[in-house]
mmCIF file of C-alpha atoms in Angstrom:
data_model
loop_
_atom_site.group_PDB
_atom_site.id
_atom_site.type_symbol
_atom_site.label_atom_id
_atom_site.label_comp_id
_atom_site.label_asym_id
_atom_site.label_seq_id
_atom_site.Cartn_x
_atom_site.Cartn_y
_atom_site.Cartn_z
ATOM 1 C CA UNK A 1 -17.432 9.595 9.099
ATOM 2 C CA UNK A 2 -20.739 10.819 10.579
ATOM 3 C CA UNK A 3 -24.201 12.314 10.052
ATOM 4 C CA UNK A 4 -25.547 15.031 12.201
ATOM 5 C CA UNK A 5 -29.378 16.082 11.661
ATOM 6 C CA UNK A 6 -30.383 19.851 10.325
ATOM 7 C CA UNK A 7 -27.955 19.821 7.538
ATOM 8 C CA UNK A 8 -24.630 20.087 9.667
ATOM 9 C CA UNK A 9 -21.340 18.656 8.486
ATOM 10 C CA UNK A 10 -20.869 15.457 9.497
ATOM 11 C CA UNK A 11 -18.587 14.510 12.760
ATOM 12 C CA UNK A 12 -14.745 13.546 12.580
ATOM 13 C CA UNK A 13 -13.523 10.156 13.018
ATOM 14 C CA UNK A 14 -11.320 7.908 12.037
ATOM 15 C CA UNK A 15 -10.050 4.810 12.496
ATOM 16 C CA UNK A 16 -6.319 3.531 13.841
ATOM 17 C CA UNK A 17 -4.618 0.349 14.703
ATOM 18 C CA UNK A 18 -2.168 -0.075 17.326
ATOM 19 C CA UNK A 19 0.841 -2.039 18.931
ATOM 20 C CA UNK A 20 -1.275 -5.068 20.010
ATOM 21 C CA UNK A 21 -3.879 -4.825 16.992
ATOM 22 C CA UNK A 22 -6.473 -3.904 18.301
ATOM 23 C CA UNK A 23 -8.656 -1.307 16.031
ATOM 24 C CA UNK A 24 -10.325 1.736 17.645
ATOM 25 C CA UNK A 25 -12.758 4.685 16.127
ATOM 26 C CA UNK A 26 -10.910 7.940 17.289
ATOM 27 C CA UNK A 27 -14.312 10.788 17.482
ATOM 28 C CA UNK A 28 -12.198 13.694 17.051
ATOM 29 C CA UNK A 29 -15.344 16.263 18.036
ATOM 30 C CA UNK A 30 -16.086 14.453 20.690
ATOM 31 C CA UNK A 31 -12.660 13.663 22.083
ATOM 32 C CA UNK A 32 -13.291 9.919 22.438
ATOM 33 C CA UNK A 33 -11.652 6.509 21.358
ATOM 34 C CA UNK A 34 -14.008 3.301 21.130
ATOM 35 C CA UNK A 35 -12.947 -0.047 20.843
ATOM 36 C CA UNK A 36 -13.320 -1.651 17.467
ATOM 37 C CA UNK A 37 -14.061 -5.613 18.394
ATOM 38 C CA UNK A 38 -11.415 -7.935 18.367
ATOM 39 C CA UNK A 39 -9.122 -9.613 20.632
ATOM 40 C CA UNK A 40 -5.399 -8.489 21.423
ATOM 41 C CA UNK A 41 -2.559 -9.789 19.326
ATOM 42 C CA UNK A 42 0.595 -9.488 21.632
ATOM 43 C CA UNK A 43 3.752 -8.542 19.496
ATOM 44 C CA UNK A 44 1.408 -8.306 15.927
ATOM 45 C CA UNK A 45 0.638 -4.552 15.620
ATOM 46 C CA UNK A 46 -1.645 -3.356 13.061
ATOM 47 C CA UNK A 47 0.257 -1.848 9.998
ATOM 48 C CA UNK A 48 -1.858 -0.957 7.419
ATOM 49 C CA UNK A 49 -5.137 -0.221 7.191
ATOM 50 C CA UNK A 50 -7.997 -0.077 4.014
ATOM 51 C CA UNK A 51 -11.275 0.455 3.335
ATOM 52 C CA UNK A 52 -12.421 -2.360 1.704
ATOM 53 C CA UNK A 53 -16.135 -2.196 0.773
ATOM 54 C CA UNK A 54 -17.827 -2.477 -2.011
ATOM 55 C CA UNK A 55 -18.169 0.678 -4.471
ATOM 56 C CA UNK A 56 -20.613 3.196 -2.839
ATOM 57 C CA UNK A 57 -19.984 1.558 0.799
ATOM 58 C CA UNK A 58 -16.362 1.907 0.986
ATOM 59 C CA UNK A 59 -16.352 2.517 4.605
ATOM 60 C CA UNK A 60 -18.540 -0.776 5.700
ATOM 61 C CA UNK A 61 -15.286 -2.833 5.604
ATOM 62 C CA UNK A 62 -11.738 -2.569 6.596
ATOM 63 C CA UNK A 63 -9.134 -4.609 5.551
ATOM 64 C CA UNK A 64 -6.675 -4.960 8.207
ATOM 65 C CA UNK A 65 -2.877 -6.553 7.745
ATOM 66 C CA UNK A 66 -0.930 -7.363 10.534
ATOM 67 C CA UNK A 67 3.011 -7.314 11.168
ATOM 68 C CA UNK A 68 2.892 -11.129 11.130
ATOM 69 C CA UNK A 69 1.603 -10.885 7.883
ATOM 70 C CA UNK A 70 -1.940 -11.834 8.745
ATOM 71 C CA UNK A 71 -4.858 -10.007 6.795
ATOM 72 C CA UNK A 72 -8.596 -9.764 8.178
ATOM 73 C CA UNK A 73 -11.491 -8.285 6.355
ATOM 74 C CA UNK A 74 -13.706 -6.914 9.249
ATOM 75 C CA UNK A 75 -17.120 -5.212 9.510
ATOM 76 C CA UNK A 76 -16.583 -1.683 10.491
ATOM 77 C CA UNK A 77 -19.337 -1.193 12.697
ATOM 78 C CA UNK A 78 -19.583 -3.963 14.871
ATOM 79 C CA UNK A 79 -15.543 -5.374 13.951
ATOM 80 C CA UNK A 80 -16.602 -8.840 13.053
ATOM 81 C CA UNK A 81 -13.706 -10.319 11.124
ATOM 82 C CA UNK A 82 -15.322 -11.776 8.088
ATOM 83 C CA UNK A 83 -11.818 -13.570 6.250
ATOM 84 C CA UNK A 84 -8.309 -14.273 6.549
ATOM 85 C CA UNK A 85 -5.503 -14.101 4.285
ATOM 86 C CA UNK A 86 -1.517 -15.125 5.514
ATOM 87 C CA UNK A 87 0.895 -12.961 3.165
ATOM 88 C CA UNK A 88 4.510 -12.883 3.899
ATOM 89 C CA UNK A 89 4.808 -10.789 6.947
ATOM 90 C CA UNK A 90 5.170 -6.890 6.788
ATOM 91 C CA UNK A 91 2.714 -5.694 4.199
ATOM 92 C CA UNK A 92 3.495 -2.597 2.430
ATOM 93 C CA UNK A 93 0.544 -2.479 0.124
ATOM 94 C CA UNK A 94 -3.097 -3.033 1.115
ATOM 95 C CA UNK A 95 -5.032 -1.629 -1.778
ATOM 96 C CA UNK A 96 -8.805 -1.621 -3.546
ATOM 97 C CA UNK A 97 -8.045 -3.575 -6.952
ATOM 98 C CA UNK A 98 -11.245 -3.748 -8.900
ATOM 99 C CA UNK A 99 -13.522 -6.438 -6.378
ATOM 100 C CA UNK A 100 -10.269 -7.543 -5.156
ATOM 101 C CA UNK A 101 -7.984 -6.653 -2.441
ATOM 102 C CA UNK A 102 -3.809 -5.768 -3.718
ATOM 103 C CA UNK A 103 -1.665 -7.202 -0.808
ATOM 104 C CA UNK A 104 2.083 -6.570 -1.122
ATOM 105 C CA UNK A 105 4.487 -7.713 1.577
ATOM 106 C CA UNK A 106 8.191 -6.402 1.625
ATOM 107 C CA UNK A 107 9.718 -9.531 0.354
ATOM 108 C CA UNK A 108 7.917 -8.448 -2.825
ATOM 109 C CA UNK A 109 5.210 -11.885 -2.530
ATOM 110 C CA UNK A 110 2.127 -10.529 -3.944
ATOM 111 C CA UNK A 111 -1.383 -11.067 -4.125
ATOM 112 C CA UNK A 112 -5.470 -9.939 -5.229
ATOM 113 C CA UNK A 113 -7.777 -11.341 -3.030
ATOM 114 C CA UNK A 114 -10.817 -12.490 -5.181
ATOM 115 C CA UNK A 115 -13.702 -10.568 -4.012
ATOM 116 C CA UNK A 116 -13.142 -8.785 -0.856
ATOM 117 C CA UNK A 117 -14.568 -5.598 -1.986
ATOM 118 C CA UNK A 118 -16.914 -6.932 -4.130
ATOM 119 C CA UNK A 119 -21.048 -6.422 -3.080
ATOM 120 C CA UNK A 120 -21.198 -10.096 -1.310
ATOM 121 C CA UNK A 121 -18.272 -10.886 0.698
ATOM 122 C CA UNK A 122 -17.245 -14.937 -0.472
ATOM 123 C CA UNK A 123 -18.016 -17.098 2.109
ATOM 124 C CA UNK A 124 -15.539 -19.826 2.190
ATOM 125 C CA UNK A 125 -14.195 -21.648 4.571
ATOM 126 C CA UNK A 126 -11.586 -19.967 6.524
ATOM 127 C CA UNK A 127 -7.313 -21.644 5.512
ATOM 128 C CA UNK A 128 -3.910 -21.064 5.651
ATOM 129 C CA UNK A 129 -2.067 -20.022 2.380
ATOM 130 C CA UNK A 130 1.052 -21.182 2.182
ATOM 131 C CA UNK A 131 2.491 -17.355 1.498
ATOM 132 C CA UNK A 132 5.089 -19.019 -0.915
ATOM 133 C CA UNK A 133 4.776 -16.933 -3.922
ATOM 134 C CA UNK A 134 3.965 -19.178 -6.756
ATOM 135 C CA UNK A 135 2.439 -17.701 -9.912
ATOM 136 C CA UNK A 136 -0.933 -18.549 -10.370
ATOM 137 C CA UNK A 137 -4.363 -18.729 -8.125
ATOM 138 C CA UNK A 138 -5.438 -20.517 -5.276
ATOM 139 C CA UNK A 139 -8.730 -21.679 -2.957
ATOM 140 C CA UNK A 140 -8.449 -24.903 -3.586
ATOM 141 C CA UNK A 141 -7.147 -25.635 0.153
ATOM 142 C CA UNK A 142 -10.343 -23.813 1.567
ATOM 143 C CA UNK A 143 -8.275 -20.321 1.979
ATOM 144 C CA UNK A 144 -9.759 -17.443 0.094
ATOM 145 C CA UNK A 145 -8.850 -17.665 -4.116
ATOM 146 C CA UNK A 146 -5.321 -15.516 -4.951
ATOM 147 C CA UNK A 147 -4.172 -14.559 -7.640
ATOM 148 C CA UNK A 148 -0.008 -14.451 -6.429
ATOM 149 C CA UNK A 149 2.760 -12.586 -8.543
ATOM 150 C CA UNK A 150 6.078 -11.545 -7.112
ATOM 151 C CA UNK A 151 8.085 -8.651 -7.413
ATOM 152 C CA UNK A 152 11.841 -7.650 -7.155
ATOM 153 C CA UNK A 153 12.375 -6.809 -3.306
ATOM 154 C CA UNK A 154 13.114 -5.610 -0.601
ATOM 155 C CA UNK A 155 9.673 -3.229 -1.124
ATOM 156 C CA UNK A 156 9.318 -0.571 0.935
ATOM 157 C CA UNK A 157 6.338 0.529 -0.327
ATOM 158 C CA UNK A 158 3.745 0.389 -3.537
ATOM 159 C CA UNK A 159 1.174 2.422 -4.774
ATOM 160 C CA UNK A 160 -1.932 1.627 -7.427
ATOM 161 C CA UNK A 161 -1.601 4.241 -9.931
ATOM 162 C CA UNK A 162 -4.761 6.663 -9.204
ATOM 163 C CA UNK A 163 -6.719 6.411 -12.849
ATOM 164 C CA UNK A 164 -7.244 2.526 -13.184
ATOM 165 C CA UNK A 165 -4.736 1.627 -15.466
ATOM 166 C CA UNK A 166 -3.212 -1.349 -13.757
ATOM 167 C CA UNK A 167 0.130 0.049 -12.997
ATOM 168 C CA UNK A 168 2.057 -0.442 -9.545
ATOM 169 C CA UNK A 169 4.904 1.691 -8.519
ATOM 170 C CA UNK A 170 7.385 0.455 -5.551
ATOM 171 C CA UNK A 171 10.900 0.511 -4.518
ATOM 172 C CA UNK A 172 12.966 -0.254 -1.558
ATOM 173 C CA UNK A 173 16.074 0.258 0.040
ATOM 174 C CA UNK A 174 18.581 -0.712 -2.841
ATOM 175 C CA UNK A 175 15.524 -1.203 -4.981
ATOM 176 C CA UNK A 176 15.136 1.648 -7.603
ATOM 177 C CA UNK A 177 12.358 2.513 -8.543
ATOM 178 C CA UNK A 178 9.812 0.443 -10.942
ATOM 179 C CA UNK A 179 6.323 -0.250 -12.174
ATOM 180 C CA UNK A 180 4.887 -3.320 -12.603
ATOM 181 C CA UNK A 181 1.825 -3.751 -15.001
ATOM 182 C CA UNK A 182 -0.683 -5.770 -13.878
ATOM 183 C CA UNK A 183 -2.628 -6.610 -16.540
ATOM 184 C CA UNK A 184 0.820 -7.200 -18.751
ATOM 185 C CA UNK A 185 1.726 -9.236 -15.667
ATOM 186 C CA UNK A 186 5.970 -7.862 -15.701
ATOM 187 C CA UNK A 187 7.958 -4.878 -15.057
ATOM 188 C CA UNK A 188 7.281 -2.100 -17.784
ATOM 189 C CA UNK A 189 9.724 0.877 -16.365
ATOM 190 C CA UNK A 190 12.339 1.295 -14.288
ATOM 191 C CA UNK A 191 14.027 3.743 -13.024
ATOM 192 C CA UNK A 192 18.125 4.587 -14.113
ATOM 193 C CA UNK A 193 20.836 4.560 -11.701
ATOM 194 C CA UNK A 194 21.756 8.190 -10.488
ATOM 195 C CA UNK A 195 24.858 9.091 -11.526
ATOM 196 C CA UNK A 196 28.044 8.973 -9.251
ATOM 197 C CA UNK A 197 28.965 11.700 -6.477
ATOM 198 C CA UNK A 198 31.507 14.240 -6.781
ATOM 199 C CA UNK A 199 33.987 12.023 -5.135
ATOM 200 C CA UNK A 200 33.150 9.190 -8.018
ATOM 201 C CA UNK A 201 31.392 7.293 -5.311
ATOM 202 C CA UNK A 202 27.948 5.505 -6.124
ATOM 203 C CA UNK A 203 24.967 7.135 -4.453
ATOM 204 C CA UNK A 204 22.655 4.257 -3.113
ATOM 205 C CA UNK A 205 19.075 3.450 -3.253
ATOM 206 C CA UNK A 206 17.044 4.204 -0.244
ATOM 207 C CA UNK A 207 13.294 4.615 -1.172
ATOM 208 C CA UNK A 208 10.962 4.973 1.835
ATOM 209 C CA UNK A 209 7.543 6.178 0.528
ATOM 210 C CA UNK A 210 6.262 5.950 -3.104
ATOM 211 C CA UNK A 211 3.292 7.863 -4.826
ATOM 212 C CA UNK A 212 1.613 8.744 -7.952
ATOM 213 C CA UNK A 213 0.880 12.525 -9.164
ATOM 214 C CA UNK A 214 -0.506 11.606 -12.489
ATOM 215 C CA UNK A 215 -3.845 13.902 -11.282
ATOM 216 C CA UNK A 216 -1.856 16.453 -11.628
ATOM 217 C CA UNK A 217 -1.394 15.959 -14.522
ATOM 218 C CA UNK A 218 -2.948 13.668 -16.191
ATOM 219 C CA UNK A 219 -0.844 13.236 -19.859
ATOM 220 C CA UNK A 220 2.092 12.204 -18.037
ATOM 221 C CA UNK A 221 2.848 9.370 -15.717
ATOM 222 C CA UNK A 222 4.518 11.514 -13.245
ATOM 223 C CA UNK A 223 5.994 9.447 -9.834
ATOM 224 C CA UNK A 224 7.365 10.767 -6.822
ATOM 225 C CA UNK A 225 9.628 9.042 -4.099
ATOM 226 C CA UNK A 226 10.968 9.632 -1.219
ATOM 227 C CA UNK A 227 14.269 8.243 0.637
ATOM 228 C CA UNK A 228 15.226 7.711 3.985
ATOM 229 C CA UNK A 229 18.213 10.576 3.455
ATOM 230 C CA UNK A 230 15.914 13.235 2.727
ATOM 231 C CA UNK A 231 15.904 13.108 -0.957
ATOM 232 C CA UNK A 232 12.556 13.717 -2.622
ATOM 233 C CA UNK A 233 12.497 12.837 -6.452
ATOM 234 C CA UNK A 234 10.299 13.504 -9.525
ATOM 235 C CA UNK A 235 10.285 11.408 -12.547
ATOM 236 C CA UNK A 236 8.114 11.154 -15.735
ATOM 237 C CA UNK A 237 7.824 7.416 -16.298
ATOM 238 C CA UNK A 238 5.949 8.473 -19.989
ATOM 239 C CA UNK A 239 9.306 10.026 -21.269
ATOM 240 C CA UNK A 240 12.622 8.928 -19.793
ATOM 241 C CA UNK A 241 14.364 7.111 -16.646
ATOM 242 C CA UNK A 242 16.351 9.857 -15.242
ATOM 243 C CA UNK A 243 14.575 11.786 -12.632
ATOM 244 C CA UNK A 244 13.333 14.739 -13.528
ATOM 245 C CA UNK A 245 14.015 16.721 -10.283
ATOM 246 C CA UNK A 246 15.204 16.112 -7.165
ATOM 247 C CA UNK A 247 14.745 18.151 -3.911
ATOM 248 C CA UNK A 248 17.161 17.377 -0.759
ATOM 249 C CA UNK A 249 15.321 17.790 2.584
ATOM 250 C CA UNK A 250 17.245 19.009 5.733
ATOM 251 C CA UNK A 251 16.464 20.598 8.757
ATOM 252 C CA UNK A 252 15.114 23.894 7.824
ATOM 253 C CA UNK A 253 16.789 23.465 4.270
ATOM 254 C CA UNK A 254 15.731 22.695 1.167
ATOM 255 C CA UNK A 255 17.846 22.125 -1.958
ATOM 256 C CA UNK A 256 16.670 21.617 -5.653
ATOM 257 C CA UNK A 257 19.447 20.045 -7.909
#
């Protein structure tokens, strides 16, 4: 985001990652691309990136995680990398949790960072953590304190649900679909097996993309996922396990069953 003087909207930007991992503010207005800081890292592309500030300055940090499985908290203005975190490698959640930071690698290893969006960033010692999954919390080896769960993988990808309430959606391929409550720390709903094809064969599990549409509306805990063979389905976690829809996606097709 920017500011422009005399009341005008403020300029496009945003920010990307790329192939070696190095971070750069695209000015859309202005048809530029600046360097964010950093060095290269050869063969460890950027994969996900979050704003990570604290409430009000969202957008003065960036939490960045890496395909090694390396995550930095950085300054976005000058790029500064203010803490490290090693999760298992290929992170498919990086999410504001409270103060904390939700990391969730595709293994299904999972962690909140203590503190990395909270007002102060902590300023301990950087360390190595040991990415090995183990209930519990950590710090005590000078890395950053974790508080580690784990969930049923492969994940392909997990989402916070929108209002606050603690609950994480994911799936992978051959994965159905679950939630996991954080605050109940286990698996609360999950998602029944489809029934079998027309030729009595089993139809597999390939989720690609998870999200919440409980803004929608909000007295139902409606989810939505996608699959890598074009299948987008609806379900209603508040009432039943079956999906409630599902929409097959073709080339210039579409197909509600």
């Amino acid at each position: 985001r920017g500011s422009r003087a005399g009341g005008a909207p403020p300029a496009m930007r945003f920010l990307a990652g790329d192939e070696t991992g190095i971070l750069k503010w695209v000015r859309v207005e202005a048809k530029k691309v600046e360097r964010l800081g950093g060095s290269r890292r050869r063969g460890d592309a950027a994969e996900r990136l979050c704003w990570s500030g604290p409430a009000g300055e969202r957008e003065s940090r960036v939490a960045v995680a890496y395909a090694s499985g390396a995550v930095e908290a950085r300054a976005s203005s000058s790029g500064d990398v203010l803490g490290t975190y090693q999760a298992s490698a290929e992170v498919r959640c990086l999410q504001v949790l409270d103060a904390g930071l939700l990391v969730v690698a595709k293994d299904g290893k999972a962690g909140v960072v203590a503190n990395w969006c909270a007002e102060d960033f902590p300023q301990a010692p950087e360390g190595d953590c040991d990415g090995d999954g183990a209930e519990g919390a950590e710090g005590e080896q000078g890395g950053p304190e974790v508080r580690r769960f784990e969930l049923p993988g492969p994940v392909a990808e997990a989402r916070l649900e929108p209002s606050g309430s603690r609950r994480l959606a994911f799936g992978g391929d051959e994965n159905d679909l679950k939630v996991y409550d954080l605050a109940k720390e286990q698996i609360t709903w999950r998602a029944r097996n489809l029934k079998e094809s027309a030729l009595c064969l089993r139809i597999p599990t390939r989720i690609s993309t998870v999200q919440w549409a409980t803004t929608l509306a909000p007295s139902r805990s409606l989810l939505l996922c996608g699959t890598t063979d074009g299948k987008i389905r609806i379900y209603d976690a508040s009432s039943q396990r079956k999906p409630l829809y599902e929409l097959l996606m073709n080339h210039k097709q579409g197909a509600g069953s």
